[in-house]
Short mmCIF file of C-alpha atoms and ligand atoms in Angstrom, two decimals:
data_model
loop_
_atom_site.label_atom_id
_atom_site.label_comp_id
_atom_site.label_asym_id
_atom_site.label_seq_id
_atom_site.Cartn_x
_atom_site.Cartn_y
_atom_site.Cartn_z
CA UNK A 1 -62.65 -35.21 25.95
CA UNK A 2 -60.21 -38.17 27.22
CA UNK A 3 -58.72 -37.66 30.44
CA UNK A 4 -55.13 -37.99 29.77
CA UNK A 5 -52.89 -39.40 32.93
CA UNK A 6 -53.72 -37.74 36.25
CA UNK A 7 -50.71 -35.28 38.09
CA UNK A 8 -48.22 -36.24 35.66
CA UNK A 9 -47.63 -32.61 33.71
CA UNK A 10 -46.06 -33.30 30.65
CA UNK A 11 -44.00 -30.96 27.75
CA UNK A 12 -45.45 -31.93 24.41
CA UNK A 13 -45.00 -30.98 20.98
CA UNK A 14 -47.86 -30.44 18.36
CA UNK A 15 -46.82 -29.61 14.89
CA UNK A 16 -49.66 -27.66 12.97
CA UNK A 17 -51.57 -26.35 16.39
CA UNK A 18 -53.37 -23.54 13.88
CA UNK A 19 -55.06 -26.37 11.88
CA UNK A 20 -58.33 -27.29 11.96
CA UNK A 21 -58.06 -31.17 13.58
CA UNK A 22 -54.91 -30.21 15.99
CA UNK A 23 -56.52 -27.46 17.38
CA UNK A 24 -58.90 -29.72 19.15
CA UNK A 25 -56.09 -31.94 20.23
CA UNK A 26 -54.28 -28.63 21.98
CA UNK A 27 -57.64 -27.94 23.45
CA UNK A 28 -57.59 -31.36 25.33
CA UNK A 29 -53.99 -31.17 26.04
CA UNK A 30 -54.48 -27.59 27.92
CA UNK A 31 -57.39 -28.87 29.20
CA UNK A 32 -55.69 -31.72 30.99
CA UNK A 33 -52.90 -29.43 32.15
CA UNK A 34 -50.16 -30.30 30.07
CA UNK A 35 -47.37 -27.91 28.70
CA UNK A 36 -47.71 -27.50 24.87
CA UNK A 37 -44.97 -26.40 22.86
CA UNK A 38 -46.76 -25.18 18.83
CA UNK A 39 -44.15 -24.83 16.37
CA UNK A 40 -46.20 -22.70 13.87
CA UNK A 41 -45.10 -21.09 10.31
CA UNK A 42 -45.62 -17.65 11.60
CA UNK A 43 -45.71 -17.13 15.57
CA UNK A 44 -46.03 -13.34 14.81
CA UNK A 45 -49.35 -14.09 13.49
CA UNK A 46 -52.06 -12.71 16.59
CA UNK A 47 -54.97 -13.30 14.05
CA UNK A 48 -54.16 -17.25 13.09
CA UNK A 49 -53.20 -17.87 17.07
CA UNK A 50 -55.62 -15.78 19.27
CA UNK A 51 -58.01 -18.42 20.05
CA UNK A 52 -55.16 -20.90 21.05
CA UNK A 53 -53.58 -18.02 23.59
CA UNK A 54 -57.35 -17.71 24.93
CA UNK A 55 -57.61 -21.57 25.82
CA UNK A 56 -54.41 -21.54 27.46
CA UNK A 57 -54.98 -18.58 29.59
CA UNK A 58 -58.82 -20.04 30.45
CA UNK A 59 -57.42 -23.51 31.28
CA UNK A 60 -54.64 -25.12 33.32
CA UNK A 61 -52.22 -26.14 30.82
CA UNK A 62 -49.29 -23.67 28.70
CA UNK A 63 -49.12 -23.00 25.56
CA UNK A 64 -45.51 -21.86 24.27
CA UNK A 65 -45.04 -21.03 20.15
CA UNK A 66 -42.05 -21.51 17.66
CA UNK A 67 -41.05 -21.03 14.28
CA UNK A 68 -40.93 -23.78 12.30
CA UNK A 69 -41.82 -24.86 8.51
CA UNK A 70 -41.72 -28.51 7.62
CA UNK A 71 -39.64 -27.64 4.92
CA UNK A 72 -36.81 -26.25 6.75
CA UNK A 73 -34.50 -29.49 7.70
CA UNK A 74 -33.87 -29.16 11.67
CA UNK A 75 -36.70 -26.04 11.88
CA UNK A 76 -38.33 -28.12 14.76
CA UNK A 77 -35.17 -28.68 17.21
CA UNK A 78 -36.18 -26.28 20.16
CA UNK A 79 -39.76 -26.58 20.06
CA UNK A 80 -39.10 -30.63 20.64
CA UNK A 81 -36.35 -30.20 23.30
CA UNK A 82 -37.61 -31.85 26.39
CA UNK A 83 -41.21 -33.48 24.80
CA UNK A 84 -41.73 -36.51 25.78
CA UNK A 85 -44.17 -37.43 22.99
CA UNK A 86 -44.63 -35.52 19.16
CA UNK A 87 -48.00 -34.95 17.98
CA UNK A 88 -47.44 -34.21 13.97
CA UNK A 89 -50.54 -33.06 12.44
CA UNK A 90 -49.10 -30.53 9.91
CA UNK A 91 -49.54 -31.47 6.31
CA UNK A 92 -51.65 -29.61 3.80
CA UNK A 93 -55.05 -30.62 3.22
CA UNK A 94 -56.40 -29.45 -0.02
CA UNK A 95 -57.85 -30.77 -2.97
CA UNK A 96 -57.54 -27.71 -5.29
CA UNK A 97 -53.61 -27.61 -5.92
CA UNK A 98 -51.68 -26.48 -9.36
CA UNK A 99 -48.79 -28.19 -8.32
CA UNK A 100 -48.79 -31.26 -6.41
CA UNK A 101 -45.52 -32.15 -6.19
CA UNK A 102 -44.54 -28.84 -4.42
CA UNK A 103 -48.05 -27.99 -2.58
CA UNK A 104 -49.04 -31.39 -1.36
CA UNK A 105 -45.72 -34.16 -1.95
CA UNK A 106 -43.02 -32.40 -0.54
CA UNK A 107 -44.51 -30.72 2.88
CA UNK A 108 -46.30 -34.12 3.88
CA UNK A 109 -42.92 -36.43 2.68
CA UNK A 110 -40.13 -34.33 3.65
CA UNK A 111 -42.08 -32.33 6.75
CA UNK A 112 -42.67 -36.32 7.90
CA UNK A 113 -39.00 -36.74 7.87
CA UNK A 114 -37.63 -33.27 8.97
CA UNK A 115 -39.96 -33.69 12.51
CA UNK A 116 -39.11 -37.66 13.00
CA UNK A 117 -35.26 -36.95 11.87
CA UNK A 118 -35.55 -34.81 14.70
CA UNK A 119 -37.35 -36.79 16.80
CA UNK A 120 -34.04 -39.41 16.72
CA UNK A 121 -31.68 -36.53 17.46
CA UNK A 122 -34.01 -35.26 20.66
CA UNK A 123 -33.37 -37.49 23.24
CA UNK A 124 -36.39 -37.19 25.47
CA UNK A 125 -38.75 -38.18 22.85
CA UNK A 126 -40.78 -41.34 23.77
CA UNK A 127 -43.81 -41.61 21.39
CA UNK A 128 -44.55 -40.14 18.24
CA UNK A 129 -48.33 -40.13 17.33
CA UNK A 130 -49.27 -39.32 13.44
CA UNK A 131 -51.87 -37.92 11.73
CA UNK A 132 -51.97 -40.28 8.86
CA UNK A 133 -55.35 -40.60 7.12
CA UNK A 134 -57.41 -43.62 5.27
CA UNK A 135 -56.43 -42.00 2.73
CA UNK A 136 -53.26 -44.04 3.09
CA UNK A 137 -55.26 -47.20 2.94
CA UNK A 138 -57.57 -46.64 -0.10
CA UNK A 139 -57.43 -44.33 -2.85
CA UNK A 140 -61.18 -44.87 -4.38
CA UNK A 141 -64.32 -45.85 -2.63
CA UNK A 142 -63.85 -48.68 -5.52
CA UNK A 143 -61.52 -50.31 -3.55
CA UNK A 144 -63.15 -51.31 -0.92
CA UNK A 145 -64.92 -54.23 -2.70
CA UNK A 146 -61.23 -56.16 -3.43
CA UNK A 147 -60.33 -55.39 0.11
CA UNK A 148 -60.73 -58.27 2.48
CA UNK A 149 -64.43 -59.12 3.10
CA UNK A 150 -65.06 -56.15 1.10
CA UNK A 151 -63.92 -53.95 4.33
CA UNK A 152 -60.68 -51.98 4.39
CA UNK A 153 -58.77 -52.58 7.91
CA UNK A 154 -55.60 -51.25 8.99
CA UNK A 155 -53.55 -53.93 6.92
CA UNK A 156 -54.55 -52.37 3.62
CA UNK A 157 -52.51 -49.77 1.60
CA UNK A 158 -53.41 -47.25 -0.78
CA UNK A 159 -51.92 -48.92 -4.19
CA UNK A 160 -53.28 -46.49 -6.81
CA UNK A 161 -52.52 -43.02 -5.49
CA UNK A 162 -50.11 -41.14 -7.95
CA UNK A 163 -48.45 -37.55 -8.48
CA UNK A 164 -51.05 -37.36 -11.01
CA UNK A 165 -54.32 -38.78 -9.60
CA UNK A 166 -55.28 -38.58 -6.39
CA UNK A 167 -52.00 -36.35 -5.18
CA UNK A 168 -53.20 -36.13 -1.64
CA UNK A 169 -53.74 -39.35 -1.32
CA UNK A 170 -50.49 -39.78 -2.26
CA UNK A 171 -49.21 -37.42 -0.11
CA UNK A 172 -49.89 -39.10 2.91
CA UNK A 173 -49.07 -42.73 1.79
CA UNK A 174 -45.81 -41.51 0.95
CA UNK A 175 -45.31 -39.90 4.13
CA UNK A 176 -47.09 -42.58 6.66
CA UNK A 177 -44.57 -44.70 4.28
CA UNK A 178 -41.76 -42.80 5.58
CA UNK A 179 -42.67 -42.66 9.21
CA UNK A 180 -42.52 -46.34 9.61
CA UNK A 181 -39.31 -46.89 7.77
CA UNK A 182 -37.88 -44.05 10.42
CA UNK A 183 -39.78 -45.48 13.19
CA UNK A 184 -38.50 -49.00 12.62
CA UNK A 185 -34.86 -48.33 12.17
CA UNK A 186 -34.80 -46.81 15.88
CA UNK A 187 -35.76 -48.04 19.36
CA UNK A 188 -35.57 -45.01 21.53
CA UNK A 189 -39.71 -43.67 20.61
CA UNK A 190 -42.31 -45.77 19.41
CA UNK A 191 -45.07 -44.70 16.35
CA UNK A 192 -49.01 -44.75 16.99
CA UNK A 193 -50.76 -43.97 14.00
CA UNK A 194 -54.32 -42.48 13.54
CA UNK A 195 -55.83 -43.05 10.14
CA UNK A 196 -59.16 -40.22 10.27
CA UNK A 197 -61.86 -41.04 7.48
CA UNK A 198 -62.94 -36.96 6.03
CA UNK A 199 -63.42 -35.16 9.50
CA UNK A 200 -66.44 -33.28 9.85
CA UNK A 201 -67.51 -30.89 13.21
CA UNK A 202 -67.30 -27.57 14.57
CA UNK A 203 -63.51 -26.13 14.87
CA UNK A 204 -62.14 -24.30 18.10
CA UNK A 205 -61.96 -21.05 16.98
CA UNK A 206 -60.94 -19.18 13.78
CA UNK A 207 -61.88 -19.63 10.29
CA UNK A 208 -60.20 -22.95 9.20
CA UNK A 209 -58.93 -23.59 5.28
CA UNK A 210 -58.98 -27.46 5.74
CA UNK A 211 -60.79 -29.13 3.08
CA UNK A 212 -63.27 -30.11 5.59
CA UNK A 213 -64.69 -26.71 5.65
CA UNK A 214 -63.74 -25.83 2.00
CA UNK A 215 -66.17 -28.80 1.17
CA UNK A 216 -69.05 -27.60 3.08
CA UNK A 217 -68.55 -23.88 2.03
CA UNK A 218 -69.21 -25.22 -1.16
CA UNK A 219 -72.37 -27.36 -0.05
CA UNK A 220 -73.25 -24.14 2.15
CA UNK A 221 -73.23 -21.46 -0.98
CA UNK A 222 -75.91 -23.74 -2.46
CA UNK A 223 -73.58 -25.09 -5.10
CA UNK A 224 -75.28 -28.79 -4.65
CA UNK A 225 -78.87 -27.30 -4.51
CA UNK A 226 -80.09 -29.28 -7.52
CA UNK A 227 -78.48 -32.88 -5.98
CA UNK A 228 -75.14 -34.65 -4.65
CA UNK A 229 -73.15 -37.30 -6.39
CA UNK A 230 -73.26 -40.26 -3.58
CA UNK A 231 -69.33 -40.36 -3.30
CA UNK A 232 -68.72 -42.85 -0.89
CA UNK A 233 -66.21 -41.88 1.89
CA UNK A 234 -66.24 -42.30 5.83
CA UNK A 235 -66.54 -39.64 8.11
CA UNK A 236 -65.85 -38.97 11.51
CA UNK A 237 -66.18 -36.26 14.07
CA UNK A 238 -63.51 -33.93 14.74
CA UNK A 239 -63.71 -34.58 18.73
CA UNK A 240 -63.57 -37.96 18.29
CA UNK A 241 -60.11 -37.86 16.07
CA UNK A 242 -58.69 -35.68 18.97
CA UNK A 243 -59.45 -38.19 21.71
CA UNK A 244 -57.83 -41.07 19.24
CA UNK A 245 -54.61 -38.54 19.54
CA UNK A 246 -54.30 -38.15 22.83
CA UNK A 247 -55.20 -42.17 23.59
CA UNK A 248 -52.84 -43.18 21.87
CA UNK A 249 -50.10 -40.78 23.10
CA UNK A 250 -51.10 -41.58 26.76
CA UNK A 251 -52.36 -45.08 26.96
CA UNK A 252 -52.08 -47.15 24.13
CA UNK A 253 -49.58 -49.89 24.90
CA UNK A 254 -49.65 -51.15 21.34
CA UNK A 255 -48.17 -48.76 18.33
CA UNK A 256 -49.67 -49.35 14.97
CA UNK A 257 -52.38 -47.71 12.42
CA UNK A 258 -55.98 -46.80 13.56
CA UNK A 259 -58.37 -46.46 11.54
CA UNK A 260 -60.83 -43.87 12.98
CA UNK A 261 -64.23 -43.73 11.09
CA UNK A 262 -67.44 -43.30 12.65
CA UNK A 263 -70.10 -43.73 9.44
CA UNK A 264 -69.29 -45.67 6.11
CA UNK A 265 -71.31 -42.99 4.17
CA UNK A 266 -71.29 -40.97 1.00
CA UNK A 267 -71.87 -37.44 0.35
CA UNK A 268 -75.33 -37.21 -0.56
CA UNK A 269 -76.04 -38.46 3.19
CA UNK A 270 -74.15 -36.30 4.57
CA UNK A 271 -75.58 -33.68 2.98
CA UNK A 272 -78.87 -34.90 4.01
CA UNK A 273 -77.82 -35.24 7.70
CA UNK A 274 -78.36 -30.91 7.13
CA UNK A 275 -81.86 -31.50 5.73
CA UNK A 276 -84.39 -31.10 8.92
CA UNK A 277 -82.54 -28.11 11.00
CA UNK A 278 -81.57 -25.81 8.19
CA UNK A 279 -83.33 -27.38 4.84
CA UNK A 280 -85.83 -23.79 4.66
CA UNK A 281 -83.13 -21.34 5.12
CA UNK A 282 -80.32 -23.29 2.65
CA UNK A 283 -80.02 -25.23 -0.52
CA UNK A 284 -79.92 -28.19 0.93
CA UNK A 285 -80.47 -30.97 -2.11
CA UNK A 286 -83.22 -32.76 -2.19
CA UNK A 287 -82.09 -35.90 -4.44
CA UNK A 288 -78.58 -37.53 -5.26
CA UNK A 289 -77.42 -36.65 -8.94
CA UNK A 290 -77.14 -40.51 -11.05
CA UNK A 291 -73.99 -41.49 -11.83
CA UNK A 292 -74.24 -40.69 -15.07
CA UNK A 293 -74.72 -37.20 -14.93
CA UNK A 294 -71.84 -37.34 -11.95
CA UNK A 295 -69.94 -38.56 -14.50
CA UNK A 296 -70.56 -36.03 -17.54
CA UNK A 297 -70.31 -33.01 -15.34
CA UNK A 298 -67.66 -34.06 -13.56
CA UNK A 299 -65.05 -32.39 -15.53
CA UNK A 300 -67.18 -29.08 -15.07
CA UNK A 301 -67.17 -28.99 -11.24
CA UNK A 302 -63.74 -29.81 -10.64
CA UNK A 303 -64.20 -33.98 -10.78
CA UNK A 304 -62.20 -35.81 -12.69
CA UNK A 305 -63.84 -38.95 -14.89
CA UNK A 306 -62.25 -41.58 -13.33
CA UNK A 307 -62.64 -40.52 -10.30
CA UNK A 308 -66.79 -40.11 -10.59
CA UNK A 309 -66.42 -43.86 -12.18
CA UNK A 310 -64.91 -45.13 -9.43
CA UNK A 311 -66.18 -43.49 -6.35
CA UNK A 312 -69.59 -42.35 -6.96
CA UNK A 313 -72.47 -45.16 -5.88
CA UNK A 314 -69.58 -47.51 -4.68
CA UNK A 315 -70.34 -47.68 -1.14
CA UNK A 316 -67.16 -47.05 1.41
CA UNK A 317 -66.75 -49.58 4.15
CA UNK A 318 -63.88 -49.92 6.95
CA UNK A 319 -63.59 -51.52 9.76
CA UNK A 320 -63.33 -49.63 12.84
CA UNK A 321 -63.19 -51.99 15.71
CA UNK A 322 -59.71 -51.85 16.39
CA UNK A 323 -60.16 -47.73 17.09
CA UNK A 324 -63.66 -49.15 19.61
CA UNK A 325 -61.70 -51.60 21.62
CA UNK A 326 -58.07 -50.12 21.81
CA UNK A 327 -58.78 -46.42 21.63
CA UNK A 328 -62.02 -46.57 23.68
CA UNK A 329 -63.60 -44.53 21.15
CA UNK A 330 -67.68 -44.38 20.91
CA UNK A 331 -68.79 -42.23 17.94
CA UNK A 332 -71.76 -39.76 18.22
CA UNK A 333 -74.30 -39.65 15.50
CA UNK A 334 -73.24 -38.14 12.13
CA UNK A 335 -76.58 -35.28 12.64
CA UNK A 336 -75.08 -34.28 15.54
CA UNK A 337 -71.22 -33.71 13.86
CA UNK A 338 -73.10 -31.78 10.54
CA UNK A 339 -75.15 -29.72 12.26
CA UNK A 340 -72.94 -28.59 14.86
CA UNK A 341 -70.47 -28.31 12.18
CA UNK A 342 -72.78 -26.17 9.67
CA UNK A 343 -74.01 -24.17 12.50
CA UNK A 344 -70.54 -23.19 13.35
CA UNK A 345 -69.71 -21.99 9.76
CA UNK A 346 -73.15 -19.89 9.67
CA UNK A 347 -71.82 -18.03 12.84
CA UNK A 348 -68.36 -18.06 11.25
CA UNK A 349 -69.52 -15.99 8.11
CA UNK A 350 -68.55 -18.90 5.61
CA UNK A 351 -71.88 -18.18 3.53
CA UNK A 352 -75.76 -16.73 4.28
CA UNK A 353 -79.05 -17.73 3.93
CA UNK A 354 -80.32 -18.76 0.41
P1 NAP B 401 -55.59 -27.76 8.19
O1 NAP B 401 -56.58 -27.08 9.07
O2 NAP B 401 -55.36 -27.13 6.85
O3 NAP B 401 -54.22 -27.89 8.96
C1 NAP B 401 -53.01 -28.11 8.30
C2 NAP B 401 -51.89 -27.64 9.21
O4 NAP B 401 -50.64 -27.91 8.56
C3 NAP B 401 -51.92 -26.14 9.48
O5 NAP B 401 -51.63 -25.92 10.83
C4 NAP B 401 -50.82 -25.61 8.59
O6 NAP B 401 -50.18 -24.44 9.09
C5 NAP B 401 -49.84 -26.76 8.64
N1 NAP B 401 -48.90 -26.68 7.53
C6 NAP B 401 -49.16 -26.78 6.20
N2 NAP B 401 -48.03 -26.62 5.49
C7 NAP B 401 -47.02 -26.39 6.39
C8 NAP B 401 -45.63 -26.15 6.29
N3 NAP B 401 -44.99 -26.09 5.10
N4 NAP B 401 -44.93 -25.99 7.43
C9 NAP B 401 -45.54 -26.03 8.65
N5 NAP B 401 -46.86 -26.24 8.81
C10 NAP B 401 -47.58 -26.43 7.69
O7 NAP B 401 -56.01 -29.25 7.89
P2 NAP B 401 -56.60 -30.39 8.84
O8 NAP B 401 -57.83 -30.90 8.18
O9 NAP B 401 -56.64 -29.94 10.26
O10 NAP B 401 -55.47 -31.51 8.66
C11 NAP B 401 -54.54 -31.80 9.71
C12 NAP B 401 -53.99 -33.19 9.52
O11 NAP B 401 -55.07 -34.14 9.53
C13 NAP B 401 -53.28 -33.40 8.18
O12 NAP B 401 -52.19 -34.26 8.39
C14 NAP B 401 -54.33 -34.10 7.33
O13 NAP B 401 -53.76 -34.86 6.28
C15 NAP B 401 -54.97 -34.97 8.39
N6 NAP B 401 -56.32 -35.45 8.04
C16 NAP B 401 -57.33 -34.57 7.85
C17 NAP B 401 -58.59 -35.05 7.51
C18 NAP B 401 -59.77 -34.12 7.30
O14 NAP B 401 -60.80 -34.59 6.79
N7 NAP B 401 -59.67 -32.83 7.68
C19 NAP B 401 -58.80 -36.43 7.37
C20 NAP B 401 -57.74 -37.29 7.59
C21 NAP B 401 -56.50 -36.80 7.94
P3 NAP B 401 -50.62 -22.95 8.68
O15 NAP B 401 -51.73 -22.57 9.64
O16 NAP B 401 -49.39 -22.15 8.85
O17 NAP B 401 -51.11 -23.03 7.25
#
């Protein structure tokens, strides 16, 4: 955990505090004593929000909840008055949609302007930090290669990303897109950006829907046993992408993007990260499936084509200095974030032994 400023108590806002990344962010802002106002779909919800009300109570900060719903146009007006900086985290994260447009488009575009609308209306706002993602800078691990010295930094955009391929991709381009043009046409907050490779760890409580976990169900079920395409992607641990939040709402002079990756990897070494503690008791794969066969299954497991063809074997790379020298971030080993993560979902009930 960051230490945030010493003796200076302040009223925050988090949008999406029952989510899966944010929920570590509200566990360092409690931690640190600070007074967090959640604007949350359903506040009536004891299930989705016990293990929030148990951190505040065993910690020195508050915890105060509110209804909101990114698509209802001024929905976050109390739970911002009196923040002095925004944390927005909510957007869906999902691969598995039926309509993009509606499930993935429209809640990351128009939440991203319904919270920073409000943000110019709310006049003790100071900072806004955003959960963006590199998936606003790339769209395929492809990429990579035609990015500058074959590395993607923050001054890359994701080009490719459409309504039809790639939607949450998209989804976040479009709204990181917006933020700035809102951000720029004020001067009363500034915007820090965090850009999170695919965000791996343990949560804080609860059984989280984030594709993170929906992934490693998946992988946990034994549905890889027989090998895993090497899909190149970066990961980084969940703990890590909170202390990037709270950095760069407390201390960061400079606003900007981030990007905040701890391993260029793929997802046959991930997998094998899993191999030595639980390999016996799970169907852990052994080998990486060749491209080829990536490619002609593909369509059977829920992969598109061209997305195999340009993501599987081409290896990810992006630079994350600028997250080591002006976020202060160190990143643990990528073992350490998959185990800790797959032991979590074992105690969580996401799947049993093979
Ligand atoms: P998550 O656990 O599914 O959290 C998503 C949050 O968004 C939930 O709190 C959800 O609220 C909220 N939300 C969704 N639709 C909403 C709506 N219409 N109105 C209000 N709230 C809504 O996913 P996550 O992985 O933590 O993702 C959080 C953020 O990190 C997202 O911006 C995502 O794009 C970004 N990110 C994630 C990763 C990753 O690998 N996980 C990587 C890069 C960036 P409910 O609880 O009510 O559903």
């Amino acid at each position: 955990m960051v230490a945030t400023e010493k003796n200076t108590n302040k009223t925050v806002m988090v949008t999406g505090a029952t989510g899966y990344v944010a929920g570590w962010i509200v566990k360092d802002l409690l931690e640190s004593g600070h007074t967090v106002h959640a604007p949350v779909r359903d506040p009536a919800d004891n299930e989705k929000l016990a293990h929030l009300r148990a951190l505040a109570e065993s910690n020195s900060g508050t915890i105060n909840f509110f209804k909101a719903d990114l698509l209802e146009t001024g929905s976050y007006a109390d739970a911002m008055e009196g923040c002095e900086i925004v944390f927005h985290t909510a957007s869906p994260f999902t691969i598995n949609v039926k309509d993009p447009q509606k499930e993935l488009i429209d809640p990351a575009l128009l939440g991203t302007r319904n919270v920073l609308e409000t943000a110019n209306q709310t006049k003790s706002v100071k900072r806004v930090v955003l959960t963006s993602s590199c998936a606003a800078i790339y769209c395929d691990a492809i990429d990579c290669a035609s990015a500058p010295n074959g590395m993607l930094t923050e001054d890359v955009w994701n080009t490719t990303a459409s309504v039809d391929y790639q939607p949450y991709s998209y989804s976040k381009t479009l709204a990181e897109k917006e933020a700035w043009k809102i951000a720029d046409a004020q001067s009363q907050w500034d915007l820090v950006v965090i850009n999170p490779s695919f965000v791996m760890g343990p949560a804080i409580g609860g059984k989280p829907t984030s594709e993170s976990f929906t992934l490693m169900a998946r992988a946990g079920k034994g549905e890889f046993k027989t090998g895993a395409p090497r899909l190149g992607f970066g990961l980084v641990d969940v703990r890590e992408v909170a202390d990037a939040h709270i950095t760069a709402a407390f201390t960061q002079k400079d606003a900007g993007r981030h990007i905040v990756s701890g391993h260029n990897t793929d997802f046959f070494n991930i997998l094998s990260a899993l191999r030595d503690r639980f390999g016996k008791d799970y169907a852990i794969p052994k080998s990486a499936v060749p491209k080829f066969l990536a490619w002609m299954i593909g369509p059977f497991v829920g992969l598109e084509r061209k997305f195999v063809s340009r993501n599987v074997s081409h290896p990810w790379k992006a630079d994350n200095s600028k997250s080591v020298n002006e976020l202060g971030l160190s990143y643990r080993p990528m073992k350490e974030t998959m185990e800790e993560m797959f032991q979590y979902m074992i105690d969580a009930g996401y799947f049993r032994k093979k």
